[in-house]
Short mmCIF file of C-alpha atoms in Angstrom, two decimals:
data_model
loop_
_atom_site.label_atom_id
_atom_site.label_comp_id
_atom_site.label_asym_id
_atom_site.label_seq_id
_atom_site.Cartn_x
_atom_site.Cartn_y
_atom_site.Cartn_z
CA MET A 1 20.28 -38.70 29.13
CA VAL A 2 18.68 -35.23 29.14
CA ALA A 3 15.17 -35.30 28.25
CA ASN A 4 13.65 -33.34 25.22
CA PRO A 5 9.85 -33.39 25.17
CA SER A 6 8.91 -33.30 21.60
CA LEU A 7 5.94 -33.23 19.26
CA VAL A 8 6.13 -35.98 16.70
CA LEU A 9 4.18 -36.69 13.60
CA LYS A 10 4.20 -40.37 13.55
CA LYS A 11 2.12 -40.81 10.13
CA ILE A 12 -0.93 -39.01 8.58
CA ASP A 13 -3.48 -38.07 10.87
CA GLU A 14 -1.39 -39.20 14.10
CA ILE A 15 0.52 -36.72 16.29
CA VAL A 16 2.06 -37.63 19.51
CA PHE A 17 4.32 -36.44 22.38
CA GLU A 18 7.54 -38.32 22.87
CA ASN A 19 10.54 -37.84 25.14
CA GLN A 20 13.60 -37.89 23.01
CA GLU A 21 17.30 -37.65 23.76
CA ALA A 22 18.47 -33.71 23.86
CA PRO A 23 20.77 -32.71 21.50
CA THR A 24 24.67 -32.14 22.48
CA ILE A 25 27.53 -29.82 21.40
CA THR A 26 29.43 -31.90 18.61
CA GLU A 27 30.82 -28.95 16.52
CA PRO A 28 32.64 -25.75 17.80
CA THR A 29 30.18 -23.45 16.43
CA ASP A 30 27.00 -25.43 17.79
CA VAL A 31 24.51 -23.63 19.93
CA ILE A 32 21.68 -25.18 21.97
CA VAL A 33 18.65 -23.31 22.14
CA GLN A 34 15.73 -23.77 24.73
CA VAL A 35 12.48 -23.28 22.42
CA LYS A 36 10.15 -20.99 23.82
CA LYS A 37 7.75 -20.20 21.06
CA THR A 38 6.61 -21.84 17.70
CA GLY A 39 4.30 -21.15 15.01
CA ILE A 40 2.11 -23.60 13.24
CA CYS A 41 2.78 -23.29 9.28
CA GLY A 42 0.52 -24.46 6.54
CA SER A 43 3.14 -27.16 5.50
CA ASP A 44 2.90 -28.89 8.61
CA ILE A 45 -0.96 -29.11 8.35
CA HIS A 46 -0.09 -30.44 4.79
CA PHE A 47 2.28 -33.33 6.17
CA TYR A 48 -0.45 -33.85 8.73
CA GLN A 49 -3.20 -34.25 6.64
CA HIS A 50 -1.52 -35.74 3.40
CA GLY A 51 1.82 -36.87 4.52
CA LYS A 52 3.66 -35.25 1.50
CA ILE A 53 4.29 -31.71 -0.20
CA GLY A 54 5.69 -32.11 -3.84
CA ASN A 55 8.61 -34.59 -3.39
CA TYR A 56 8.81 -34.38 0.26
CA ILE A 57 7.01 -37.41 1.32
CA LEU A 58 6.49 -38.59 5.09
CA THR A 59 7.88 -42.22 5.34
CA LYS A 60 8.88 -42.07 9.17
CA PRO A 61 8.24 -40.00 12.24
CA MET A 62 9.53 -36.56 12.36
CA VAL A 63 9.36 -33.86 14.99
CA LEU A 64 7.21 -30.92 13.84
CA GLY A 65 7.83 -27.23 13.83
CA HIS A 66 10.23 -24.84 11.94
CA GLU A 67 8.78 -21.32 12.98
CA SER A 68 10.68 -20.95 16.27
CA ALA A 69 12.34 -18.49 18.72
CA GLY A 70 14.26 -19.45 22.15
CA VAL A 71 16.62 -18.70 24.61
CA VAL A 72 20.42 -19.85 24.14
CA THR A 73 21.26 -22.40 26.92
CA GLU A 74 24.65 -23.53 25.77
CA VAL A 75 27.26 -22.61 23.11
CA GLY A 76 30.38 -24.41 21.54
CA PRO A 77 34.03 -23.22 22.08
CA GLY A 78 33.93 -21.71 18.56
CA VAL A 79 30.81 -19.59 19.20
CA LYS A 80 31.83 -15.88 18.66
CA TYR A 81 28.70 -13.45 18.71
CA LEU A 82 26.05 -15.35 21.17
CA ARG A 83 26.06 -16.13 24.62
CA VAL A 84 23.96 -18.06 27.31
CA GLY A 85 20.88 -16.15 27.92
CA ASP A 86 20.44 -14.57 24.40
CA ASN A 87 16.89 -14.67 22.94
CA VAL A 88 17.45 -15.69 19.33
CA ALA A 89 15.16 -16.48 15.97
CA ILE A 90 15.94 -20.06 14.76
CA GLU A 91 16.50 -20.07 11.04
CA PRO A 92 15.47 -23.70 10.39
CA GLY A 93 17.22 -24.87 7.09
CA VAL A 94 20.99 -25.50 6.80
CA PRO A 95 22.83 -26.50 3.56
CA SER A 96 25.70 -28.05 2.79
CA ARG A 97 28.67 -25.65 3.13
CA PHE A 98 30.25 -27.54 0.15
CA SER A 99 27.38 -27.23 -2.30
CA ASP A 100 27.56 -24.68 -5.50
CA ALA A 101 24.35 -23.03 -4.03
CA TYR A 102 25.82 -22.38 -0.91
CA LYS A 103 29.14 -21.00 -2.40
CA SER A 104 27.25 -18.97 -4.71
CA GLY A 105 25.21 -17.13 -2.18
CA ARG A 106 21.74 -18.80 -2.91
CA TYR A 107 21.89 -21.41 -0.33
CA ASN A 108 18.03 -21.72 -0.17
CA LEU A 109 18.51 -23.71 -3.47
CA CYS A 110 20.80 -26.11 -2.03
CA PRO A 111 20.06 -29.60 -3.10
CA HIS A 112 21.50 -30.91 0.28
CA MET A 113 19.40 -28.78 2.51
CA ARG A 114 18.45 -30.23 6.04
CA PHE A 115 15.42 -28.32 6.61
CA ALA A 116 13.63 -28.69 10.00
CA ALA A 117 10.30 -30.72 9.97
CA THR A 118 10.63 -31.53 6.38
CA PRO A 119 11.03 -34.98 5.25
CA SER A 120 14.34 -36.22 4.02
CA THR A 121 14.36 -37.09 0.49
CA LYS A 122 17.13 -39.60 1.02
CA ASP A 123 17.57 -42.65 3.00
CA GLU A 124 18.60 -40.90 6.37
CA PRO A 125 16.64 -39.68 9.38
CA ASN A 126 14.51 -36.73 9.14
CA PRO A 127 15.79 -33.24 10.03
CA PRO A 128 14.39 -32.62 13.63
CA GLY A 129 11.77 -30.07 13.93
CA THR A 130 11.78 -27.12 16.57
CA LEU A 131 8.72 -28.21 18.54
CA CYS A 132 10.88 -29.62 21.18
CA LYS A 133 12.52 -28.45 24.55
CA TYR A 134 16.08 -28.21 23.04
CA PHE A 135 17.35 -27.58 19.50
CA LYS A 136 20.65 -27.49 18.06
CA SER A 137 21.86 -25.12 15.41
CA PRO A 138 25.14 -23.75 13.89
CA GLU A 139 25.67 -20.09 15.19
CA ASP A 140 25.31 -18.53 11.89
CA PHE A 141 21.69 -19.92 11.56
CA LEU A 142 20.78 -17.96 14.69
CA VAL A 143 19.94 -14.34 14.68
CA LYS A 144 19.96 -12.19 18.29
CA LEU A 145 16.64 -10.72 18.87
CA PRO A 146 17.05 -6.97 20.20
CA ASP A 147 15.61 -6.19 23.54
CA HIS A 148 12.14 -4.96 22.39
CA VAL A 149 11.49 -7.83 19.82
CA SER A 150 9.76 -10.50 21.91
CA LEU A 151 10.11 -14.06 21.65
CA GLU A 152 6.49 -14.18 19.97
CA LEU A 153 7.54 -11.75 17.36
CA GLY A 154 10.87 -13.82 16.85
CA ALA A 155 8.69 -17.01 16.05
CA MET A 156 7.30 -15.06 13.14
CA VAL A 157 10.59 -14.09 11.56
CA GLU A 158 10.65 -17.38 9.53
CA PRO A 159 6.98 -16.26 7.64
CA LEU A 160 8.28 -12.62 7.53
CA SER A 161 11.61 -13.78 5.63
CA VAL A 162 9.33 -15.42 3.10
CA GLY A 163 8.09 -11.95 2.39
CA VAL A 164 11.33 -10.19 2.67
CA HIS A 165 12.89 -12.79 0.22
CA ALA A 166 10.21 -12.29 -2.26
CA CYS A 167 10.38 -8.49 -2.09
CA LYS A 168 14.20 -8.56 -2.73
CA ILE A 169 13.53 -10.79 -5.71
CA GLY A 170 10.87 -8.63 -7.26
CA LYS A 171 13.05 -5.54 -6.47
CA VAL A 172 10.16 -3.81 -4.56
CA LYS A 173 11.09 -0.13 -4.08
CA PHE A 174 10.09 3.08 -3.26
CA GLY A 175 6.95 4.44 -4.80
CA ASP A 176 6.04 1.06 -6.23
CA THR A 177 2.24 -0.08 -6.72
CA VAL A 178 1.96 -3.53 -5.36
CA ALA A 179 -0.71 -6.25 -5.37
CA VAL A 180 -0.64 -9.22 -3.02
CA PHE A 181 -2.78 -12.19 -3.73
CA GLY A 182 -3.81 -14.03 -0.52
CA ALA A 183 -4.42 -12.55 3.23
CA GLY A 184 -2.83 -15.60 5.02
CA PRO A 185 0.24 -15.16 6.93
CA VAL A 186 2.69 -15.07 4.42
CA GLY A 187 0.29 -12.70 2.29
CA LEU A 188 -0.05 -10.23 5.24
CA LEU A 189 3.66 -10.52 6.02
CA THR A 190 4.69 -9.97 2.43
CA ALA A 191 2.38 -7.17 2.20
CA ALA A 192 3.99 -5.53 5.42
CA THR A 193 7.36 -5.94 3.65
CA ALA A 194 6.31 -4.36 0.60
CA LYS A 195 4.98 -1.44 2.68
CA THR A 196 8.45 -1.48 4.69
CA PHE A 197 10.23 -1.35 1.46
CA GLY A 198 8.51 1.89 0.46
CA ALA A 199 5.78 0.94 -1.65
CA ALA A 200 3.26 3.88 -2.07
CA LYS A 201 0.12 1.70 -2.80
CA VAL A 202 -0.51 -1.75 -1.39
CA ILE A 203 -3.76 -3.84 -2.29
CA ILE A 204 -4.38 -7.26 -0.79
CA ILE A 205 -6.82 -9.81 -2.68
CA ASP A 206 -8.70 -12.49 -0.78
CA VAL A 207 -12.13 -14.24 -0.89
CA PHE A 208 -12.60 -13.90 2.97
CA ASP A 209 -13.72 -10.39 4.17
CA ASN A 210 -12.41 -11.09 7.78
CA LYS A 211 -8.70 -11.57 6.40
CA LEU A 212 -9.24 -8.40 4.48
CA GLN A 213 -10.27 -6.55 7.50
CA MET A 214 -7.23 -8.04 9.33
CA ALA A 215 -4.88 -6.44 6.75
CA LYS A 216 -6.64 -3.03 7.26
CA ASP A 217 -6.54 -3.32 10.97
CA ILE A 218 -2.86 -4.24 11.14
CA GLY A 219 -1.93 -1.31 8.86
CA VAL A 220 -0.14 -3.30 6.06
CA VAL A 221 -2.18 -2.16 3.00
CA THR A 222 -3.83 1.02 1.47
CA HIS A 223 -6.44 -0.96 -0.33
CA THR A 224 -8.49 -4.62 -0.07
CA PHE A 225 -10.56 -6.54 -2.64
CA ASN A 226 -12.68 -9.35 -2.32
CA SER A 227 -12.38 -11.25 -5.64
CA LYS A 228 -15.33 -13.22 -4.81
CA THR A 229 -17.86 -10.49 -4.48
CA ASP A 230 -16.17 -7.34 -5.65
CA GLY A 231 -15.78 -7.93 -9.18
CA ASP A 232 -13.30 -9.04 -11.78
CA TYR A 233 -9.84 -8.16 -12.67
CA ASN A 234 -11.16 -4.97 -14.21
CA ASP A 235 -13.10 -3.95 -11.20
CA LEU A 236 -10.02 -4.62 -9.12
CA ILE A 237 -7.99 -2.32 -11.49
CA LYS A 238 -10.51 0.57 -10.93
CA HIS A 239 -10.68 0.01 -7.31
CA PHE A 240 -7.17 0.25 -7.10
CA GLY A 241 -6.69 3.30 -9.27
CA GLY A 242 -4.59 1.61 -11.87
CA GLN A 243 -2.59 -1.30 -12.49
CA PRO A 244 0.18 -2.36 -10.09
CA ASN A 245 3.75 -2.81 -11.45
CA VAL A 246 4.53 -5.45 -8.82
CA VAL A 247 2.35 -8.59 -8.04
CA LEU A 248 3.08 -11.01 -5.18
CA GLU A 249 0.95 -14.19 -5.70
CA CYS A 250 1.00 -16.08 -2.17
CA THR A 251 -1.79 -18.57 -2.89
CA GLY A 252 -1.04 -20.67 -5.80
CA ALA A 253 -4.57 -20.91 -6.92
CA ASP A 254 -5.24 -21.14 -10.35
CA PRO A 255 -7.78 -18.01 -10.70
CA CYS A 256 -5.34 -15.62 -8.59
CA VAL A 257 -2.54 -16.65 -10.63
CA GLY A 258 -4.52 -15.44 -13.96
CA MET A 259 -5.98 -12.48 -12.24
CA GLY A 260 -2.45 -11.44 -11.12
CA VAL A 261 -1.17 -11.58 -14.88
CA ASN A 262 -4.30 -9.72 -16.00
CA ILE A 263 -3.86 -6.67 -13.63
CA CYS A 264 -0.06 -6.53 -13.81
CA ALA A 265 1.05 -3.21 -15.74
CA PRO A 266 2.86 -3.51 -18.93
CA GLY A 267 6.63 -4.03 -18.06
CA GLY A 268 5.80 -5.15 -14.46
CA THR A 269 7.08 -7.97 -12.61
CA PHE A 270 5.17 -11.13 -11.26
CA ILE A 271 6.61 -12.92 -8.20
CA GLN A 272 5.20 -16.49 -7.47
CA VAL A 273 5.50 -17.15 -3.47
CA GLY A 274 2.69 -19.51 -3.23
CA ASN A 275 2.78 -23.32 -3.82
CA ALA A 276 0.25 -24.90 -5.78
CA ALA A 277 -0.93 -28.47 -5.13
CA ALA A 278 -1.16 -29.33 -8.91
CA PRO A 279 -0.24 -27.53 -12.29
CA VAL A 280 -2.08 -24.28 -13.06
CA LYS A 281 -3.38 -22.61 -15.99
CA PHE A 282 -1.12 -19.53 -16.90
CA PRO A 283 -2.25 -16.62 -19.22
CA ILE A 284 1.00 -16.75 -21.36
CA THR A 285 -0.35 -14.59 -24.17
CA GLN A 286 -1.02 -11.77 -21.82
CA PHE A 287 2.38 -12.30 -20.00
CA ALA A 288 4.02 -12.18 -23.33
CA MET A 289 2.41 -9.20 -24.70
CA LYS A 290 2.81 -7.16 -21.76
CA GLU A 291 6.69 -8.06 -21.47
CA LEU A 292 6.32 -9.13 -17.91
CA THR A 293 9.28 -10.47 -15.73
CA LEU A 294 8.37 -13.52 -13.80
CA TYR A 295 10.33 -14.55 -10.70
CA GLY A 296 10.04 -18.03 -8.49
CA SER A 297 10.60 -17.35 -4.81
CA PHE A 298 11.60 -20.21 -2.42
CA ARG A 299 12.04 -19.82 1.20
CA TYR A 300 14.64 -17.05 2.10
CA GLY A 301 18.35 -16.78 1.47
CA PHE A 302 21.35 -14.84 2.94
CA GLY A 303 20.69 -11.96 4.99
CA ASP A 304 16.63 -12.26 4.97
CA TYR A 305 16.47 -13.52 8.50
CA GLN A 306 18.43 -10.57 9.79
CA ASP A 307 16.37 -8.22 7.64
CA ALA A 308 13.05 -9.92 9.11
CA VAL A 309 14.37 -9.19 12.55
CA ASN A 310 15.52 -5.60 11.29
CA ILE A 311 12.04 -4.98 10.32
CA PHE A 312 10.36 -5.75 13.57
CA ASP A 313 13.05 -3.92 15.33
CA ALA A 314 12.42 -0.55 13.54
CA ASN A 315 8.68 -1.20 13.74
CA TYR A 316 8.77 -1.23 17.62
CA LYS A 317 11.51 1.05 18.34
CA ASN A 318 9.19 3.99 19.60
CA GLY A 319 7.08 1.31 21.65
CA LYS A 320 4.15 -0.67 20.45
CA ASP A 321 1.79 2.26 20.77
CA LYS A 322 3.36 3.88 18.06
CA ALA A 323 4.28 1.02 15.97
CA PRO A 324 2.84 1.66 12.33
CA ILE A 325 2.49 -2.13 11.83
CA ASP A 326 0.70 -4.10 14.38
CA PHE A 327 2.34 -7.35 13.93
CA GLU A 328 1.21 -8.90 16.96
CA ARG A 329 -2.37 -8.68 16.10
CA LEU A 330 -1.64 -11.73 13.60
CA ILE A 331 -1.08 -13.94 16.39
CA THR A 332 -4.90 -15.06 17.00
CA HIS A 333 -4.43 -18.11 19.15
CA ARG A 334 -1.90 -19.26 21.87
CA PHE A 335 -1.43 -22.73 23.27
CA LYS A 336 0.65 -24.39 26.01
CA PHE A 337 2.91 -27.05 24.77
CA ASP A 338 0.92 -29.73 26.59
CA ASP A 339 -2.16 -28.75 24.27
CA ALA A 340 -0.05 -28.67 20.95
CA ILE A 341 -2.08 -31.49 19.55
CA LYS A 342 -5.18 -29.49 19.97
CA ALA A 343 -3.46 -26.50 18.34
CA TYR A 344 -2.67 -28.60 15.21
CA ASP A 345 -6.34 -29.87 15.11
CA LEU A 346 -7.84 -26.16 15.34
CA VAL A 347 -5.69 -24.96 12.51
CA ARG A 348 -6.41 -28.07 10.64
CA SER A 349 -10.26 -27.45 10.97
CA GLY A 350 -10.00 -24.06 9.01
CA CYS A 351 -11.33 -22.21 11.84
CA GLY A 352 -10.11 -19.05 10.79
CA ALA A 353 -6.76 -18.71 12.91
CA VAL A 354 -3.89 -16.63 11.44
CA LYS A 355 -0.83 -17.44 13.21
CA CYS A 356 -1.24 -20.04 16.19
CA LEU A 357 1.67 -20.09 18.52
CA ILE A 358 2.58 -22.92 20.78
CA ASP A 359 4.95 -22.43 24.01
CA GLY A 360 7.86 -24.59 24.41
CA PRO A 361 8.09 -27.43 26.85
CA GLU A 362 8.67 -26.29 30.61
#
């Protein structure tokens, strides 16, 4: 048996290291990846603290991690485009190839999706997470990283893809004025996507000045607004110089949803990206009178991972010193695999980490 050191969530409040059996090639298009970098996502912390998110309930142990990049170590005989030694970003959710959602091009909505480090809703083993030494994936759910896109950036392709999908759903385009609620990793990367898509003005709204400063420092916004200290939605509109025609809500928080509808321009678009722990109030009268369009956005779909890699590629094509957006500054904490539990406890403590990365096992 080839050892596969893994980080396992046993139950609420209990994470342990385990040596599991390494995956093997079983299908012609299988690829084995040695995981090198993994980011901690808010969903990981939810399962760690509460053992559930919505219908996904932890009833048996699972390997953590789904924001990862690594190096190809083995390929099946049917693999066409990847070679041993390639650096890749791992798309962590694989749908059923037979579902209507998959065949219609919306595989992120597949009811049979096997998503890394997400408890199974059926009586079957949990899908393995990526916080391990070796991870198996179909070739078409891996994206090769260009030479100047690092493995650390590769681990951020997953959250960036969430922003890419949301901006595509909302049809963000050149010249738009965009408001983003929430300056966490997803909010910052969604704002970066909106800017990359050509938005003329991007404002990000949060209640923490250090997060708003981060948005300024990395170059993803034209404006920031602290909704706790800078005023109400009328003050926000005045500060922004008008009403945004696109609102991307990345918090799921009741006040943000309400403010988002209130500031959105008549005929505008509201995209709900963030998840809420409980039902939220929604200003339906304002929404109707403005004839707003509402979209839900869930994870990412066909082409979003590749587009996220392309955003990194274009951003760094002239070198780090000339990059318009300093994505790497989002990485505020780095840990060795042996300290992975400390990393989870740090993020869980609410210490102000933006993106925490964990090295793969050596």
